[in-house]
Tab-separated table of C-alpha atoms in Angstrom:
chain	number	residue	atom	x	y	z
A	1	MET	CA	26.350	-7.317	-15.036
A	2	GLN	CA	23.915	-4.483	-16.061
A	3	THR	CA	24.021	-0.810	-16.015
A	4	THR	CA	20.908	1.405	-14.859
A	5	PHE	CA	20.268	4.288	-16.599
A	6	ASN	CA	17.208	6.619	-15.002
A	7	SER	CA	15.723	9.472	-16.543
A	8	SER	CA	12.398	11.482	-17.014
A	9	LEU	CA	10.735	11.547	-20.093
A	10	ALA	CA	8.112	14.426	-19.209
A	11	GLN	CA	6.396	15.641	-16.240
A	12	GLY	CA	5.487	12.919	-14.309
A	13	ILE	CA	6.742	10.322	-16.203
A	14	THR	CA	10.080	8.262	-15.254
A	15	LEU	CA	11.817	5.797	-16.937
A	16	THR	CA	14.279	2.914	-15.365
A	17	SER	CA	16.167	1.281	-17.950
A	18	MET	CA	18.937	-1.538	-17.207
A	19	GLN	CA	20.758	-2.572	-20.245
A	20	ALA	CA	21.511	-6.392	-19.659
A	21	LYS	CA	22.552	-9.121	-21.793
A	22	GLN	CA	22.620	-12.426	-19.926
A	23	PHE	CA	19.161	-12.950	-20.013
A	24	LYS	CA	17.025	-14.465	-22.954
A	25	THR	CA	14.150	-12.481	-21.957
A	26	SER	CA	13.533	-8.669	-21.818
A	27	VAL	CA	11.332	-7.391	-18.946
A	28	LEU	CA	9.130	-4.047	-19.863
A	29	SER	CA	6.297	-2.801	-17.259
A	30	VAL	CA	4.128	0.632	-17.253
A	31	THR	CA	2.590	1.369	-14.017
A	32	MET	CA	0.617	4.415	-12.815
A	33	THR	CA	0.930	5.070	-8.948
A	34	VAL	CA	-2.247	6.402	-6.851
A	35	PRO	CA	-2.686	6.623	-3.050
A	36	LEU	CA	-4.106	3.880	-1.158
A	37	GLY	CA	-8.059	4.795	-0.096
A	38	LYS	CA	-11.422	4.828	-1.423
A	39	ASN	CA	-10.560	3.900	-5.035
A	40	ASN	CA	-8.785	0.821	-4.753
A	41	GLY	CA	-11.711	-1.261	-6.431
A	42	PHE	CA	-11.399	1.036	-9.513
A	43	ALA	CA	-7.578	0.671	-9.351
A	44	ALA	CA	-7.325	-3.009	-8.999
A	45	ILE	CA	-10.231	-3.681	-11.666
A	46	LEU	CA	-8.951	-1.126	-14.437
A	47	PRO	CA	-5.690	-3.427	-15.816
A	48	HIS	CA	-7.911	-6.238	-16.137
A	49	VAL	CA	-10.943	-4.558	-17.985
A	50	LEU	CA	-8.001	-2.664	-19.990
A	51	LEU	CA	-6.287	-6.316	-21.110
A	52	ARG	CA	-9.730	-7.520	-22.518
A	53	GLY	CA	-9.015	-5.122	-25.687
A	54	THR	CA	-8.293	-2.507	-27.412
A	55	GLN	CA	-9.032	-0.454	-30.595
A	56	ASN	CA	-6.635	-2.416	-32.899
A	57	HIS	CA	-7.468	-5.840	-31.301
A	58	PRO	CA	-10.825	-5.745	-29.526
A	59	ASP	CA	-10.694	-8.928	-27.723
A	60	MET	CA	-8.692	-10.888	-26.090
A	61	LEU	CA	-8.291	-13.573	-28.778
A	62	SER	CA	-7.112	-11.004	-31.391
A	63	LEU	CA	-4.957	-9.635	-28.967
A	64	SER	CA	-3.344	-13.373	-27.994
A	65	ARG	CA	-2.960	-13.437	-31.741
A	66	LYS	CA	-0.899	-10.358	-31.794
A	67	LEU	CA	1.234	-11.630	-28.618
A	68	ASP	CA	2.262	-14.943	-30.710
A	69	THR	CA	3.122	-12.906	-33.582
A	70	LEU	CA	5.911	-11.312	-31.085
A	71	TYR	CA	7.308	-14.879	-30.294
A	72	GLY	CA	4.827	-15.569	-27.804
A	73	ALA	CA	5.207	-12.397	-25.749
A	74	ARG	CA	3.209	-12.322	-22.283
A	75	ILE	CA	1.552	-9.386	-20.689
A	76	VAL	CA	-0.138	-9.486	-17.855
A	77	PRO	CA	-1.856	-6.912	-15.498
A	78	LEU	CA	-0.022	-5.476	-12.253
A	79	ILE	CA	-1.548	-4.292	-9.265
A	80	ARG	CA	1.493	-3.557	-6.418
A	81	LYS	CA	0.556	-2.648	-2.919
A	82	ALA	CA	3.375	-0.598	-1.345
A	83	GLY	CA	3.605	1.209	1.360
A	84	ALA	CA	0.867	4.136	1.108
A	85	ASN	CA	0.820	3.657	-2.742
A	86	LEU	CA	-0.841	1.378	-5.310
A	87	ALA	CA	0.827	1.036	-8.791
A	88	ILE	CA	-1.511	-0.586	-11.226
A	89	GLY	CA	-0.645	-1.351	-15.015
A	90	PHE	CA	0.958	-4.228	-17.036
A	91	ILE	CA	4.274	-6.257	-16.889
A	92	ALA	CA	5.290	-7.940	-19.998
A	93	ASP	CA	7.991	-10.495	-20.973
A	94	VAL	CA	9.357	-11.206	-24.650
A	95	ILE	CA	12.409	-12.932	-26.211
A	96	ASP	CA	15.531	-10.766	-25.833
A	97	GLU	CA	15.928	-9.045	-29.418
A	98	ARG	CA	19.405	-11.279	-29.401
A	99	PHE	CA	18.053	-14.522	-30.033
A	100	ALA	CA	15.079	-13.055	-32.533
A	101	ASN	CA	14.766	-11.299	-35.784
A	102	GLY	CA	12.745	-7.800	-35.819
A	103	ASN	CA	11.918	-4.758	-33.262
A	104	LEU	CA	10.138	-6.651	-30.578
A	105	THR	CA	11.048	-4.528	-27.865
A	106	ASN	CA	8.978	-1.850	-30.094
A	107	GLU	CA	6.280	-3.655	-30.566
A	108	VAL	CA	5.675	-4.687	-27.216
A	109	ILE	CA	6.462	-0.848	-26.014
A	110	ASP	CA	3.167	0.183	-28.648
A	111	LEU	CA	1.488	-2.609	-27.497
A	112	LEU	CA	1.628	-1.276	-23.930
A	113	CYS	CA	0.728	2.070	-25.000
A	114	GLU	CA	-2.044	0.799	-26.736
A	115	LEU	CA	-3.659	-0.883	-23.679
A	116	ILE	CA	-3.468	2.077	-21.977
A	117	HIS	CA	-4.568	4.722	-24.707
A	118	LYS	CA	-6.537	2.979	-27.233
A	119	PRO	CA	-8.906	0.474	-24.946
A	120	ALA	CA	-11.821	-0.843	-26.887
A	121	LEU	CA	-14.591	1.560	-26.585
A	122	GLU	CA	-18.431	1.542	-26.774
A	123	ASN	CA	-19.840	4.824	-27.240
A	124	GLY	CA	-17.031	6.202	-26.032
A	125	PHE	CA	-16.882	4.077	-22.860
A	126	LEU	CA	-15.244	0.800	-21.938
A	127	LEU	CA	-17.068	-2.179	-23.096
A	128	SER	CA	-19.914	-3.204	-20.661
A	129	GLU	CA	-19.533	-6.866	-20.796
A	130	TYR	CA	-15.730	-6.370	-19.906
A	131	VAL	CA	-16.482	-4.350	-17.575
A	132	GLU	CA	-19.060	-6.566	-15.543
A	133	SER	CA	-17.330	-9.960	-16.359
A	134	GLU	CA	-13.845	-8.189	-14.363
A	135	LYS	CA	-16.284	-6.809	-11.597
A	136	GLN	CA	-17.289	-10.612	-10.512
A	137	ASN	CA	-13.737	-11.849	-11.163
A	138	LEU	CA	-12.643	-9.045	-8.817
A	139	ILE	CA	-15.289	-10.386	-6.238
A	140	ASP	CA	-14.232	-13.727	-6.835
A	141	ARG	CA	-10.671	-12.710	-5.914
A	142	ILE	CA	-11.368	-10.857	-2.565
A	143	ALA	CA	-13.641	-13.818	-1.713
A	144	ARG	CA	-10.533	-16.227	-2.321
A	145	LEU	CA	-8.152	-14.430	-0.039
A	146	LYS	CA	-8.934	-16.130	3.072
A	147	SER	CA	-8.610	-19.713	1.350
A	148	ASP	CA	-4.685	-19.149	1.505
A	149	THR	CA	-4.454	-18.731	5.753
A	150	ARG	CA	-0.710	-18.274	5.791
A	151	SER	CA	-0.918	-14.842	3.817
A	152	TYR	CA	-4.224	-14.207	5.101
A	153	VAL	CA	-3.337	-14.143	8.658
A	154	VAL	CA	-0.883	-10.982	7.717
A	155	ARG	CA	-3.566	-9.405	5.998
A	156	ARG	CA	-5.614	-9.463	8.518
A	157	MET	CA	-3.346	-8.276	11.348
A	158	ARG	CA	-2.279	-5.526	8.967
A	159	GLU	CA	-5.692	-4.798	8.755
A	160	ILE	CA	-6.049	-4.329	12.364
A	161	MET	CA	-2.472	-2.712	12.930
A	162	TYR	CA	-3.464	-0.336	10.347
A	163	GLU	CA	-6.981	0.277	10.625
A	164	ASN	CA	-6.773	3.973	10.459
A	165	GLU	CA	-3.903	4.217	7.906
A	166	PRO	CA	-3.875	3.633	3.978
A	167	PHE	CA	-1.555	0.700	4.372
A	168	GLY	CA	-4.036	-1.341	6.278
A	169	LEU	CA	-6.586	-0.850	3.087
A	170	CYS	CA	-7.351	-3.826	1.123
A	171	GLU	CA	-5.616	-3.439	-2.501
A	172	TYR	CA	-8.622	-4.868	-4.259
A	173	GLY	CA	-11.056	-2.459	-2.795
A	174	ASN	CA	-14.405	-3.775	-1.387
A	175	VAL	CA	-17.304	-5.598	-2.701
A	176	GLU	CA	-19.892	-2.733	-2.076
A	177	GLU	CA	-17.247	-0.436	-4.181
A	178	ILE	CA	-16.679	-2.472	-6.833
A	179	GLN	CA	-20.243	-3.012	-7.584
A	180	ASN	CA	-20.822	0.435	-7.802
A	181	ILE	CA	-18.364	0.493	-11.027
A	182	ASN	CA	-19.564	1.051	-14.300
A	183	PRO	CA	-18.345	1.566	-17.732
A	184	GLN	CA	-18.910	5.398	-17.343
A	185	ASN	CA	-17.254	6.042	-14.031
A	186	LEU	CA	-14.223	3.448	-14.530
A	187	THR	CA	-13.733	5.329	-17.930
A	188	GLU	CA	-13.758	8.556	-16.025
A	189	TYR	CA	-11.323	6.881	-13.798
A	190	LEU	CA	-8.815	6.059	-16.335
A	191	ASN	CA	-8.909	9.437	-17.771
A	192	GLU	CA	-8.205	11.056	-14.617
A	193	LEU	CA	-5.058	8.422	-14.112
A	194	ILE	CA	-3.803	9.389	-17.478
A	195	ASN	CA	-3.740	12.821	-16.857
A	196	THR	CA	-2.662	13.001	-13.079
A	197	ALA	CA	-1.231	10.062	-11.860
A	198	PRO	CA	2.469	9.478	-11.783
A	199	MET	CA	3.740	7.054	-14.234
A	200	GLN	CA	6.762	4.464	-13.912
A	201	ILE	CA	8.542	2.531	-17.069
A	202	PHE	CA	10.625	-0.179	-16.592
A	203	TYR	CA	12.863	-1.984	-18.985
A	204	CYS	CA	15.138	-4.765	-18.622
A	205	GLY	CA	17.081	-6.262	-21.982
A	206	SER	CA	19.940	-5.908	-24.113
A	207	VAL	CA	18.856	-3.073	-26.251
A	208	ASN	CA	20.760	0.234	-25.640
A	209	SER	CA	19.275	2.670	-23.014
A	210	ASN	CA	19.063	5.465	-25.252
A	211	GLU	CA	16.819	3.803	-27.708
A	212	ILE	CA	14.426	2.515	-24.935
A	213	GLU	CA	14.164	5.948	-23.887
A	214	ASN	CA	13.702	7.264	-27.433
A	215	LYS	CA	10.927	4.962	-28.127
A	216	PHE	CA	9.107	5.479	-24.848
A	217	LYS	CA	9.603	9.149	-25.495
A	218	SER	CA	7.269	8.872	-28.609
A	219	ALA	CA	4.960	6.010	-27.398
A	220	PHE	CA	3.815	8.186	-24.224
A	221	SER	CA	4.701	12.023	-25.678
A	222	PHE	CA	2.178	13.598	-22.952
A	223	LYS	CA	2.812	15.717	-19.659
A	224	LYS	CA	0.996	14.851	-16.535
A	225	SER	CA	-0.247	17.401	-13.975
A	226	ASN	CA	2.670	18.006	-11.078
A	227	THR	CA	1.665	15.007	-8.616
A	228	LYS	CA	3.750	12.848	-6.460
A	229	PRO	CA	3.172	9.470	-4.925
A	230	ALA	CA	1.766	9.786	-1.380
A	231	GLU	CA	3.978	10.158	1.324
A	232	ASN	CA	4.550	7.432	4.175
A	233	ILE	CA	3.473	8.748	7.261
A	234	ILE	CA	5.129	6.482	9.841
A	235	LEU	CA	3.082	6.343	13.201
A	236	PRO	CA	4.338	5.196	16.421
A	237	ALA	CA	3.036	2.121	17.947
A	238	PRO	CA	0.176	2.707	20.770
A	239	THR	CA	0.815	2.789	24.351
A	240	GLU	CA	-0.756	-0.472	24.846
A	241	PRO	CA	-0.725	-3.201	22.267
A	242	LYS	CA	-3.845	-4.788	20.386
A	243	TYR	CA	-4.683	-8.332	21.123
A	244	ILE	CA	-6.910	-10.017	18.962
A	245	THR	CA	-8.432	-13.395	18.415
A	246	GLU	CA	-10.222	-14.915	15.611
A	247	THR	CA	-11.955	-18.255	14.992
A	248	MET	CA	-11.270	-19.816	11.743
A	249	PRO	CA	-12.452	-23.052	10.314
A	250	VAL	CA	-8.687	-24.424	9.804
A	251	SER	CA	-7.067	-27.299	11.229
A	252	GLN	CA	-3.730	-25.223	12.346
A	253	GLY	CA	-3.592	-21.844	14.449
A	254	LYS	CA	-1.927	-18.971	13.037
A	255	LEU	CA	-0.220	-16.477	14.789
A	256	ALA	CA	0.744	-13.000	13.211
A	257	ILE	CA	2.648	-10.208	15.593
A	258	GLY	CA	3.001	-6.664	14.341
A	259	LEU	CA	5.566	-4.279	15.504
A	260	ARG	CA	6.790	-0.827	14.432
A	261	THR	CA	10.117	0.092	14.196
A	262	GLY	CA	10.086	3.234	12.804
A	263	VAL	CA	12.929	2.657	10.250
A	264	THR	CA	12.261	2.424	6.366
A	265	ALA	CA	14.099	2.093	3.372
A	266	THR	CA	14.883	5.738	3.664
A	267	SER	CA	16.731	5.477	6.875
A	268	ASN	CA	20.397	5.052	7.544
A	269	GLU	CA	19.504	2.472	10.126
A	270	TYR	CA	17.709	0.549	7.396
A	271	PRO	CA	20.507	-2.207	6.831
A	272	ALA	CA	20.774	-3.114	10.573
A	273	LEU	CA	17.153	-3.444	10.606
A	274	MET	CA	17.414	-5.894	7.803
A	275	LEU	CA	19.943	-7.730	10.135
A	276	PHE	CA	18.029	-7.537	12.968
A	277	SER	CA	15.130	-9.424	11.273
A	278	THR	CA	17.058	-12.176	9.515
A	279	ILE	CA	18.961	-13.003	12.903
A	280	LEU	CA	15.580	-13.280	14.537
A	281	GLY	CA	13.285	-15.170	11.731
A	282	GLY	CA	14.890	-14.656	8.333
A	283	TYR	CA	16.153	-18.120	7.525
A	284	THR	CA	16.362	-21.408	8.870
A	285	GLY	CA	19.423	-20.411	11.147
A	286	SER	CA	17.524	-17.770	12.859
A	287	ARG	CA	16.200	-17.802	16.565
A	288	LEU	CA	12.776	-18.278	15.820
A	289	PHE	CA	13.395	-21.391	13.640
A	290	LYS	CA	15.964	-23.227	16.034
A	291	HIS	CA	14.788	-22.391	19.279
A	292	VAL	CA	10.652	-21.750	19.005
A	293	ARG	CA	10.795	-24.197	16.560
A	294	GLU	CA	13.163	-26.856	16.468
A	295	LYS	CA	14.125	-26.626	20.385
A	296	LEU	CA	10.931	-26.344	22.508
A	297	SER	CA	8.485	-27.557	18.979
A	298	LEU	CA	6.227	-24.624	19.597
A	299	CYS	CA	5.313	-24.250	16.036
A	300	TYR	CA	5.160	-25.589	12.742
A	301	TYR	CA	7.141	-22.747	11.248
A	302	ALA	CA	8.139	-19.427	12.512
A	303	SER	CA	9.664	-16.639	10.274
A	304	CYS	CA	9.828	-12.598	10.519
A	305	GLY	CA	10.199	-10.113	7.723
A	306	ILE	CA	10.034	-6.238	7.295
A	307	ASP	CA	8.359	-4.093	5.231
A	308	LYS	CA	10.786	-1.500	3.861
A	309	PHE	CA	8.101	1.127	2.996
A	310	THR	CA	6.087	1.284	6.336
A	311	GLY	CA	8.981	0.295	8.897
A	312	SER	CA	6.837	-2.532	10.322
A	313	MET	CA	8.158	-6.228	11.145
A	314	THR	CA	5.860	-8.669	11.116
A	315	ILE	CA	6.373	-12.638	12.479
A	316	THR	CA	3.977	-15.018	11.505
A	317	SER	CA	4.031	-18.700	13.023
A	318	GLY	CA	1.777	-21.977	12.859
A	319	ILE	CA	0.555	-23.523	15.931
A	320	GLU	CA	-1.476	-25.430	18.048
A	321	ASN	CA	-4.428	-23.455	19.773
A	322	LYS	CA	-2.629	-24.502	22.792
A	323	ASN	CA	0.144	-23.474	21.972
A	324	ALA	CA	-0.555	-19.689	21.566
A	325	GLU	CA	0.098	-18.183	24.357
A	326	LEU	CA	3.575	-19.851	24.961
A	327	ALA	CA	4.655	-19.456	21.603
A	328	GLN	CA	3.804	-15.267	21.681
A	329	LYS	CA	5.639	-15.556	24.797
A	330	GLU	CA	8.913	-16.917	23.382
A	331	ILE	CA	8.930	-15.169	20.383
A	332	LEU	CA	8.480	-11.868	22.292
A	333	ALA	CA	11.325	-13.197	24.657
A	334	GLN	CA	13.813	-13.453	21.828
A	335	ILE	CA	13.301	-10.156	20.760
A	336	ASP	CA	13.977	-8.618	24.045
A	337	ASP	CA	17.092	-10.553	24.179
A	338	MET	CA	18.120	-9.191	21.126
A	339	LYS	CA	17.707	-5.739	22.132
A	340	ASN	CA	19.454	-6.613	25.742
A	341	GLY	CA	22.791	-6.889	23.874
A	342	ASN	CA	22.842	-10.908	23.507
A	343	ILE	CA	23.268	-10.897	19.635
A	344	THR	CA	27.089	-13.157	18.619
A	345	GLU	CA	29.569	-11.966	16.017
A	346	GLN	CA	28.656	-15.409	14.640
A	347	GLU	CA	25.082	-14.631	14.268
A	348	LEU	CA	25.913	-11.325	12.480
A	349	PHE	CA	27.944	-13.450	10.133
A	350	ASP	CA	25.390	-15.515	9.391
A	351	ALA	CA	22.620	-13.036	8.816
A	352	LYS	CA	25.127	-10.946	6.593
A	353	ARG	CA	25.710	-13.885	4.495
A	354	ASN	CA	22.628	-14.895	4.072
A	355	ILE	CA	20.909	-11.320	3.287
A	356	LEU	CA	23.986	-10.511	0.566
A	357	ASP	CA	23.502	-14.036	-1.173
A	358	LEU	CA	20.043	-12.774	-1.460
A	359	LEU	CA	20.551	-9.693	-3.296
A	360	LYS	CA	23.290	-11.066	-5.296
A	361	SER	CA	20.664	-13.895	-6.523
A	362	MET	CA	18.138	-10.994	-7.376
A	363	ASN	CA	20.232	-10.207	-10.181
A	364	ASP	CA	19.710	-13.495	-11.849
A	365	SER	CA	16.126	-12.572	-12.530
A	366	PRO	CA	14.514	-9.477	-14.565
A	367	LEU	CA	11.317	-10.013	-13.016
A	368	THR	CA	13.037	-9.234	-9.536
A	369	LEU	CA	14.799	-6.616	-10.496
A	370	GLU	CA	11.356	-4.767	-11.945
A	371	SER	CA	9.751	-5.475	-8.455
A	372	TYR	CA	12.327	-4.059	-6.553
A	373	PHE	CA	13.581	-0.817	-8.602
A	374	GLN	CA	9.642	-0.236	-9.185
A	375	SER	CA	8.325	-0.778	-5.953
A	376	GLY	CA	11.376	1.288	-4.859
A	377	ILE	CA	10.383	4.476	-7.018
A	378	MET	CA	6.793	4.806	-6.226
A	379	ASN	CA	8.268	5.455	-2.681
A	380	ASN	CA	10.868	7.672	-3.340
A	381	ILE	CA	13.690	4.821	-2.702
A	382	SER	CA	16.678	4.739	-5.014
A	383	LEU	CA	19.229	2.550	-3.234
A	384	SER	CA	20.843	0.288	-5.375
A	385	LEU	CA	21.203	-3.741	-4.922
A	386	ASP	CA	25.282	-3.063	-4.790
A	387	LYS	CA	24.935	0.088	-2.396
A	388	LEU	CA	22.589	-1.975	-0.466
A	389	SER	CA	25.066	-4.817	-0.091
A	390	GLU	CA	27.691	-2.291	0.901
A	391	GLN	CA	26.155	-1.081	3.598
A	392	ILE	CA	25.171	-4.182	4.810
A	393	ASP	CA	28.638	-5.665	5.064
A	394	LYS	CA	29.459	-2.646	7.347
A	395	ILE	CA	27.217	-3.088	10.047
A	396	CYS	CA	28.370	-4.194	13.222
A	397	VAL	CA	26.819	-6.113	16.096
A	398	GLN	CA	26.302	-2.577	18.232
A	399	ASP	CA	24.085	-1.231	15.391
A	400	VAL	CA	21.544	-3.937	15.076
A	401	ILE	CA	21.601	-3.841	19.147
A	402	LYS	CA	21.073	0.055	18.437
A	403	VAL	CA	18.229	-0.450	16.100
A	404	GLY	CA	16.512	-2.761	18.230
A	405	GLN	CA	15.834	-0.275	20.559
A	406	ASN	CA	13.076	1.438	18.351
A	407	ILE	CA	11.158	-1.816	17.612
A	408	LYS	CA	7.704	-1.955	19.728
A	409	LEU	CA	5.023	-4.389	20.060
A	410	ASP	CA	1.947	-2.954	18.184
A	411	THR	CA	-0.578	-6.130	17.286
A	412	VAL	CA	-0.940	-9.579	18.351
A	413	TYR	CA	-3.165	-11.521	16.152
A	414	PHE	CA	-4.120	-14.678	16.571
A	415	MET	CA	-6.217	-16.877	14.033
A	416	LYS	CA	-7.782	-19.836	16.339
A	417	GLY	CA	-8.166	-23.279	14.623
A	418	GLY	CA	-12.150	-24.234	15.195
A	419	GLU	CA	-14.511	-26.428	13.935
A	420	SER	CA	-14.234	-27.309	10.344
A	421	VAL	CA	-17.269	-25.962	7.809
């Protein structure tokens, strides 16, 4: 078990501390939240450049040696897209202090602070060598996005679905923007974030929450201007859905269907929406798996998920080109059937059990807890796992049918398999 402690360290700086003694490692993260927009490339490259060196540890070898003295602690860049916001910073894990001598947690906190506030500089700017190297790494990362077609089909569908909204933007920016980054403007961007961007700090480990709060207060002892994360503006589905087909050199076609629900994690209807999605395509006992995949053999896989920040529902499926139209028809037919009230008590029971088991398992990983709470905080969502579980357990079939009435088709994207290159 763990106890959660939330506090404000200063204006614009919040701390979530979870005192837990069941984990062998502690997890810490420090992130700054910016709105998705024209500076995504600057945001995405910054943590990677900062992790190249600090004033006390000016290169990666020196940083690595420092981490080795902390029983092999690990610090990695963090870039997290959530709704209309983008969180950037660092996440660290280190052996819990119950199993090691010394103040490991304090030393990791000091190092996280150093990465942000005392980066390696040359003539007052971030090192040109590091900036140029990470620019190329980021450009290469963007180029590799298409190689994982299963995730790329979702990314591409969302670009189309949210073409006039922040959520449709790539969290890594674009090549043209990245090419225009230099040590001067990236240093200016860093200073702007330090002064204005809301900062979220997370800790999960055995150290007392008051000790953690005091240490972070001393390490990050400054105020930010009164800025807040960008608000998620939920737009209705278009009158006419968008149907897009693109051909790529892949052996298997991919179908991605985007729907708008009008329900986010801040809504009282969110638990019912979770159950709707799970019954439809959230696990191996779902309708899409049993009907579209197993019974009709129209796809290799089919699944459904919701984005709690935007209220979007995404259905993905791997199919043969010849089955695209029929698979789409059967998937939408299952949604209509559920909206028409054809949901059984057994389906609800099985979906509840699946979700509750999943939520329970999230308490087994400090990294999972960090992602859940930090992404929620950056979007003004503060719903504990226990509270969410209680709400789900109270949902009835009629609640699920009711929330389904708001689900509207927005975009159907088919990645058609073509000739190999």
